[in-house]
mmCIF file with all atom_site columns, C-alpha atoms in Angstrom:
data_model
loop_
_atom_site.group_PDB
_atom_site.id
_atom_site.type_symbol
_atom_site.label_atom_id
_atom_site.label_alt_id
_atom_site.label_comp_id
_atom_site.label_asym_id
_atom_site.label_entity_id
_atom_site.label_seq_id
_atom_site.pdbx_PDB_ins_code
_atom_site.Cartn_x
_atom_site.Cartn_y
_atom_site.Cartn_z
_atom_site.occupancy
_atom_site.B_iso_or_equiv
_atom_site.pdbx_formal_charge
_atom_site.auth_seq_id
_atom_site.auth_comp_id
_atom_site.auth_asym_id
_atom_site.auth_atom_id
_atom_site.pdbx_PDB_model_num
ATOM 1   C CA . UNK E 1 1   ? -0.003  -0.009 0.003   1.00 0.00 ? 1   UNK E CA 1
ATOM 2   C CA . UNK E 1 2   ? 1.515   3.356  -0.958  1.00 0.00 ? 2   UNK E CA 1
ATOM 3   C CA . UNK E 1 3   ? 2.077   6.250  1.499   1.00 0.00 ? 3   UNK E CA 1
ATOM 4   C CA . UNK E 1 4   ? -0.811  8.202  0.265   1.00 0.00 ? 4   UNK E CA 1
ATOM 5   C CA . UNK E 1 5   ? -3.214  5.399  0.778   1.00 0.00 ? 5   UNK E CA 1
ATOM 6   C CA . UNK E 1 6   ? -1.880  4.752  4.170   1.00 0.00 ? 6   UNK E CA 1
ATOM 7   C CA . UNK E 1 7   ? -2.425  8.396  5.128   1.00 0.00 ? 7   UNK E CA 1
ATOM 8   C CA . UNK E 1 8   ? -6.110  8.236  3.867   1.00 0.00 ? 8   UNK E CA 1
ATOM 9   C CA . UNK E 1 9   ? -6.650  5.005  5.740   1.00 0.00 ? 9   UNK E CA 1
ATOM 10  C CA . UNK E 1 10  ? -5.310  6.578  8.952   1.00 0.00 ? 10  UNK E CA 1
ATOM 11  C CA . UNK E 1 11  ? -7.553  9.554  8.665   1.00 0.00 ? 11  UNK E CA 1
ATOM 12  C CA . UNK E 1 12  ? -10.761 7.499  8.298   1.00 0.00 ? 12  UNK E CA 1
ATOM 13  C CA . UNK E 1 13  ? -9.860  4.376  10.208  1.00 0.00 ? 13  UNK E CA 1
ATOM 14  C CA . UNK E 1 14  ? -11.414 5.769  13.346  1.00 0.00 ? 14  UNK E CA 1
ATOM 15  C CA . UNK E 1 15  ? -14.986 5.621  11.727  1.00 0.00 ? 15  UNK E CA 1
ATOM 16  C CA . UNK E 1 16  ? -16.824 8.739  12.730  1.00 0.00 ? 16  UNK E CA 1
ATOM 17  C CA . UNK E 1 17  ? -14.207 11.493 12.140  1.00 0.00 ? 17  UNK E CA 1
ATOM 18  C CA . UNK E 1 18  ? -15.660 14.712 13.741  1.00 0.00 ? 18  UNK E CA 1
ATOM 19  C CA . UNK E 1 19  ? -14.092 18.110 13.170  1.00 0.00 ? 19  UNK E CA 1
ATOM 20  C CA . UNK E 1 20  ? -15.610 21.005 15.106  1.00 0.00 ? 20  UNK E CA 1
ATOM 21  C CA . UNK E 1 21  ? -14.808 24.571 14.368  1.00 0.00 ? 21  UNK E CA 1
ATOM 22  C CA . UNK E 1 22  ? -13.780 26.397 11.177  1.00 0.00 ? 22  UNK E CA 1
ATOM 23  C CA . UNK E 1 23  ? -15.900 25.892 8.054   1.00 0.00 ? 23  UNK E CA 1
ATOM 24  C CA . UNK E 1 24  ? -12.876 25.043 5.905   1.00 0.00 ? 24  UNK E CA 1
ATOM 25  C CA . UNK E 1 25  ? -11.315 21.604 5.959   1.00 0.00 ? 25  UNK E CA 1
ATOM 26  C CA . UNK E 1 26  ? -8.937  19.729 3.800   1.00 0.00 ? 26  UNK E CA 1
ATOM 27  C CA . UNK E 1 27  ? -8.762  15.892 3.929   1.00 0.00 ? 27  UNK E CA 1
ATOM 28  C CA . UNK E 1 28  ? -5.921  14.005 2.368   1.00 0.00 ? 28  UNK E CA 1
ATOM 29  C CA . UNK E 1 29  ? -2.683  15.123 0.744   1.00 0.00 ? 29  UNK E CA 1
ATOM 30  C CA . UNK E 1 30  ? -2.465  17.093 -2.516  1.00 0.00 ? 30  UNK E CA 1
ATOM 31  C CA . UNK E 1 31  ? 0.557   15.784 -4.549  1.00 0.00 ? 31  UNK E CA 1
ATOM 32  C CA . UNK E 1 32  ? 2.094   18.027 -7.151  1.00 0.00 ? 32  UNK E CA 1
ATOM 33  C CA . UNK E 1 33  ? 0.704   15.852 -9.820  1.00 0.00 ? 33  UNK E CA 1
ATOM 34  C CA . UNK E 1 34  ? -2.751  16.143 -8.451  1.00 0.00 ? 34  UNK E CA 1
ATOM 35  C CA . UNK E 1 35  ? -5.440  17.703 -10.786 1.00 0.00 ? 35  UNK E CA 1
ATOM 36  C CA . UNK E 1 36  ? -8.925  19.072 -9.901  1.00 0.00 ? 36  UNK E CA 1
ATOM 37  C CA . UNK E 1 37  ? -11.208 16.125 -10.713 1.00 0.00 ? 37  UNK E CA 1
ATOM 38  C CA . UNK E 1 38  ? -14.572 17.626 -9.778  1.00 0.00 ? 38  UNK E CA 1
ATOM 39  C CA . UNK E 1 39  ? -16.238 20.477 -7.737  1.00 0.00 ? 39  UNK E CA 1
ATOM 40  C CA . UNK E 1 40  ? -19.429 19.830 -5.880  1.00 0.00 ? 40  UNK E CA 1
ATOM 41  C CA . UNK E 1 41  ? -21.732 22.633 -4.816  1.00 0.00 ? 41  UNK E CA 1
ATOM 42  C CA . UNK E 1 42  ? -24.426 22.386 -2.095  1.00 0.00 ? 42  UNK E CA 1
ATOM 43  C CA . UNK E 1 43  ? -26.965 24.946 -0.959  1.00 0.00 ? 43  UNK E CA 1
ATOM 44  C CA . UNK E 1 44  ? -29.754 25.033 1.648   1.00 0.00 ? 44  UNK E CA 1
ATOM 45  C CA . UNK E 1 45  ? -32.215 27.900 2.187   1.00 0.00 ? 45  UNK E CA 1
ATOM 46  C CA . UNK E 1 46  ? -32.975 30.775 2.345   1.00 0.00 ? 46  UNK E CA 1
ATOM 47  C CA . UNK E 1 47  ? -35.596 30.182 4.978   1.00 0.00 ? 47  UNK E CA 1
ATOM 48  C CA . UNK E 1 48  ? -37.863 32.678 6.820   1.00 0.00 ? 48  UNK E CA 1
ATOM 49  C CA . UNK E 1 49  ? -36.789 31.564 10.372  1.00 0.00 ? 49  UNK E CA 1
ATOM 50  C CA . UNK E 1 50  ? -33.131 30.757 10.981  1.00 0.00 ? 50  UNK E CA 1
ATOM 51  C CA . UNK E 1 51  ? -32.493 27.059 11.826  1.00 0.00 ? 51  UNK E CA 1
ATOM 52  C CA . UNK E 1 52  ? -29.530 24.671 12.130  1.00 0.00 ? 52  UNK E CA 1
ATOM 53  C CA . UNK E 1 53  ? -28.815 23.410 8.658   1.00 0.00 ? 53  UNK E CA 1
ATOM 54  C CA . UNK E 1 54  ? -26.719 20.683 7.026   1.00 0.00 ? 54  UNK E CA 1
ATOM 55  C CA . UNK E 1 55  ? -25.219 19.956 3.608   1.00 0.00 ? 55  UNK E CA 1
ATOM 56  C CA . UNK E 1 56  ? -24.199 16.495 2.284   1.00 0.00 ? 56  UNK E CA 1
ATOM 57  C CA . UNK E 1 57  ? -21.422 16.075 -0.120  1.00 0.00 ? 57  UNK E CA 1
ATOM 58  C CA . UNK E 1 58  ? -21.355 12.655 -1.781  1.00 0.00 ? 58  UNK E CA 1
ATOM 59  C CA . UNK E 1 59  ? -18.940 11.687 -4.510  1.00 0.00 ? 59  UNK E CA 1
ATOM 60  C CA . UNK E 1 60  ? -17.830 8.298  -5.745  1.00 0.00 ? 60  UNK E CA 1
ATOM 61  C CA . UNK E 1 61  ? -15.571 7.517  -8.694  1.00 0.00 ? 61  UNK E CA 1
ATOM 62  C CA . UNK E 1 62  ? -17.204 5.268  -11.287 1.00 0.00 ? 62  UNK E CA 1
ATOM 63  C CA . UNK E 1 63  ? -15.704 1.783  -11.956 1.00 0.00 ? 63  UNK E CA 1
ATOM 64  C CA . UNK E 1 64  ? -14.772 2.792  -15.544 1.00 0.00 ? 64  UNK E CA 1
ATOM 65  C CA . UNK E 1 65  ? -12.992 6.013  -14.426 1.00 0.00 ? 65  UNK E CA 1
ATOM 66  C CA . UNK E 1 66  ? -9.321  5.413  -13.982 1.00 0.00 ? 66  UNK E CA 1
ATOM 67  C CA . UNK E 1 67  ? -8.731  8.061  -11.151 1.00 0.00 ? 67  UNK E CA 1
ATOM 68  C CA . UNK E 1 68  ? -7.953  8.147  -7.470  1.00 0.00 ? 68  UNK E CA 1
ATOM 69  C CA . UNK E 1 69  ? -8.906  10.884 -4.977  1.00 0.00 ? 69  UNK E CA 1
ATOM 70  C CA . UNK E 1 70  ? -5.934  12.338 -3.140  1.00 0.00 ? 70  UNK E CA 1
ATOM 71  C CA . UNK E 1 71  ? -7.437  15.476 -1.464  1.00 0.00 ? 71  UNK E CA 1
ATOM 72  C CA . UNK E 1 72  ? -10.690 17.134 -0.866  1.00 0.00 ? 72  UNK E CA 1
ATOM 73  C CA . UNK E 1 73  ? -10.945 20.858 0.141   1.00 0.00 ? 73  UNK E CA 1
ATOM 74  C CA . UNK E 1 74  ? -14.366 21.743 1.832   1.00 0.00 ? 74  UNK E CA 1
ATOM 75  C CA . UNK E 1 75  ? -15.578 25.342 2.284   1.00 0.00 ? 75  UNK E CA 1
ATOM 76  C CA . UNK E 1 76  ? -18.875 26.253 3.927   1.00 0.00 ? 76  UNK E CA 1
ATOM 77  C CA . UNK E 1 77  ? -20.689 29.515 4.456   1.00 0.00 ? 77  UNK E CA 1
ATOM 78  C CA . UNK E 1 78  ? -21.459 29.852 8.277   1.00 0.00 ? 78  UNK E CA 1
ATOM 79  C CA . UNK E 1 79  ? -18.920 32.278 9.760   1.00 0.00 ? 79  UNK E CA 1
ATOM 80  C CA . UNK E 1 80  ? -19.434 31.044 13.332  1.00 0.00 ? 80  UNK E CA 1
ATOM 81  C CA . UNK E 1 81  ? -18.269 27.420 12.729  1.00 0.00 ? 81  UNK E CA 1
ATOM 82  C CA . UNK E 1 82  ? -19.307 24.016 11.426  1.00 0.00 ? 82  UNK E CA 1
ATOM 83  C CA . UNK E 1 83  ? -19.023 20.353 12.313  1.00 0.00 ? 83  UNK E CA 1
ATOM 84  C CA . UNK E 1 84  ? -17.837 17.986 9.538   1.00 0.00 ? 84  UNK E CA 1
ATOM 85  C CA . UNK E 1 85  ? -18.770 14.290 9.781   1.00 0.00 ? 85  UNK E CA 1
ATOM 86  C CA . UNK E 1 86  ? -17.343 11.309 7.799   1.00 0.00 ? 86  UNK E CA 1
ATOM 87  C CA . UNK E 1 87  ? -18.777 8.164  9.064   1.00 0.00 ? 87  UNK E CA 1
ATOM 88  C CA . UNK E 1 88  ? -17.378 5.559  6.714   1.00 0.00 ? 88  UNK E CA 1
ATOM 89  C CA . UNK E 1 89  ? -14.513 3.039  7.212   1.00 0.00 ? 89  UNK E CA 1
ATOM 90  C CA . UNK E 1 90  ? -13.661 3.055  3.502   1.00 0.00 ? 90  UNK E CA 1
ATOM 91  C CA . UNK E 1 91  ? -10.591 4.695  2.056   1.00 0.00 ? 91  UNK E CA 1
ATOM 92  C CA . UNK E 1 92  ? -11.213 8.086  0.529   1.00 0.00 ? 92  UNK E CA 1
ATOM 93  C CA . UNK E 1 93  ? -9.428  7.259  -2.739  1.00 0.00 ? 93  UNK E CA 1
ATOM 94  C CA . UNK E 1 94  ? -12.542 5.983  -4.517  1.00 0.00 ? 94  UNK E CA 1
ATOM 95  C CA . UNK E 1 95  ? -15.229 8.148  -2.835  1.00 0.00 ? 95  UNK E CA 1
ATOM 96  C CA . UNK E 1 96  ? -16.727 9.733  0.260   1.00 0.00 ? 96  UNK E CA 1
ATOM 97  C CA . UNK E 1 97  ? -19.861 11.035 1.973   1.00 0.00 ? 97  UNK E CA 1
ATOM 98  C CA . UNK E 1 98  ? -19.324 14.058 4.202   1.00 0.00 ? 98  UNK E CA 1
ATOM 99  C CA . UNK E 1 99  ? -21.978 15.987 6.090   1.00 0.00 ? 99  UNK E CA 1
ATOM 100 C CA . UNK E 1 100 ? -21.362 19.459 7.504   1.00 0.00 ? 100 UNK E CA 1
ATOM 101 C CA . UNK E 1 101 ? -23.700 21.120 10.015  1.00 0.00 ? 101 UNK E CA 1
ATOM 102 C CA . UNK E 1 102 ? -23.872 24.770 11.192  1.00 0.00 ? 102 UNK E CA 1
ATOM 103 C CA . UNK E 1 103 ? -23.253 25.390 14.909  1.00 0.00 ? 103 UNK E CA 1
ATOM 104 C CA . UNK E 1 104 ? -26.039 27.985 15.224  1.00 0.00 ? 104 UNK E CA 1
ATOM 105 C CA . UNK E 1 105 ? -29.242 28.669 13.414  1.00 0.00 ? 105 UNK E CA 1
ATOM 106 C CA . UNK E 1 106 ? -28.743 30.312 9.907   1.00 0.00 ? 106 UNK E CA 1
ATOM 107 C CA . UNK E 1 107 ? -31.192 31.302 7.233   1.00 0.00 ? 107 UNK E CA 1
ATOM 108 C CA . UNK E 1 108 ? -29.004 30.076 4.384   1.00 0.00 ? 108 UNK E CA 1
ATOM 109 C CA . UNK E 1 109 ? -26.004 27.726 4.025   1.00 0.00 ? 109 UNK E CA 1
ATOM 110 C CA . UNK E 1 110 ? -23.769 27.121 0.966   1.00 0.00 ? 110 UNK E CA 1
ATOM 111 C CA . UNK E 1 111 ? -20.697 24.964 0.437   1.00 0.00 ? 111 UNK E CA 1
ATOM 112 C CA . UNK E 1 112 ? -18.253 23.569 -1.989  1.00 0.00 ? 112 UNK E CA 1
ATOM 113 C CA . UNK E 1 113 ? -16.054 20.462 -2.174  1.00 0.00 ? 113 UNK E CA 1
ATOM 114 C CA . UNK E 1 114 ? -13.147 20.607 -4.525  1.00 0.00 ? 114 UNK E CA 1
ATOM 115 C CA . UNK E 1 115 ? -11.992 17.079 -5.294  1.00 0.00 ? 115 UNK E CA 1
ATOM 116 C CA . UNK E 1 116 ? -8.333  16.560 -6.381  1.00 0.00 ? 116 UNK E CA 1
ATOM 117 C CA . UNK E 1 117 ? -6.756  13.438 -7.611  1.00 0.00 ? 117 UNK E CA 1
ATOM 118 C CA . UNK E 1 118 ? -4.590  11.565 -10.120 1.00 0.00 ? 118 UNK E CA 1
ATOM 119 C CA . UNK E 1 119 ? -5.850  10.252 -13.506 1.00 0.00 ? 119 UNK E CA 1
ATOM 120 C CA . UNK E 1 120 ? -4.311  7.188  -14.795 1.00 0.00 ? 120 UNK E CA 1
ATOM 121 C CA . UNK E 1 121 ? -3.848  6.777  -18.584 1.00 0.00 ? 121 UNK E CA 1
ATOM 122 C CA . UNK E 1 122 ? -4.387  3.600  -20.474 1.00 0.00 ? 122 UNK E CA 1
ATOM 123 C CA . UNK E 1 123 ? -1.206  2.501  -22.132 1.00 0.00 ? 123 UNK E CA 1
#
C-alpha cells in the first residue's frame, strides 16, 4: 500500500471522524501531480426563520473511471463554525460522503467540495 493510501486510511480508520470549528477543511494530501477532478456545490435555504442546517457532499468515482482521489477541500458559508462528519471506514481514494452542520441557526447555507486526484492513462 502506498504512502498516500496509508495516510487516507489513517484519517478515516477511526470511523466517525468529527471536526468541530472552522468551516474550511482539507482531507488527504495534495501531491504536485494532483489535478482538480470535480467540484461539488451544495445549498440550503433561504428560509424565513433561521435554523440549524446541514449539507451533504457525496462523490464516488465510477468503476470505468481510472482515477484516485488524493485531496478534498471543503468550504462552507457559516462564519461562526461548522461540524464535519465522515462516518465510513472506507478509504477516501474511491469516494466519500461528508456531512457539514452549522453550529447555530442560519437562514442560508452554501458550500463547495473541490476534489483533487490523479488520473491514470491507459497505455
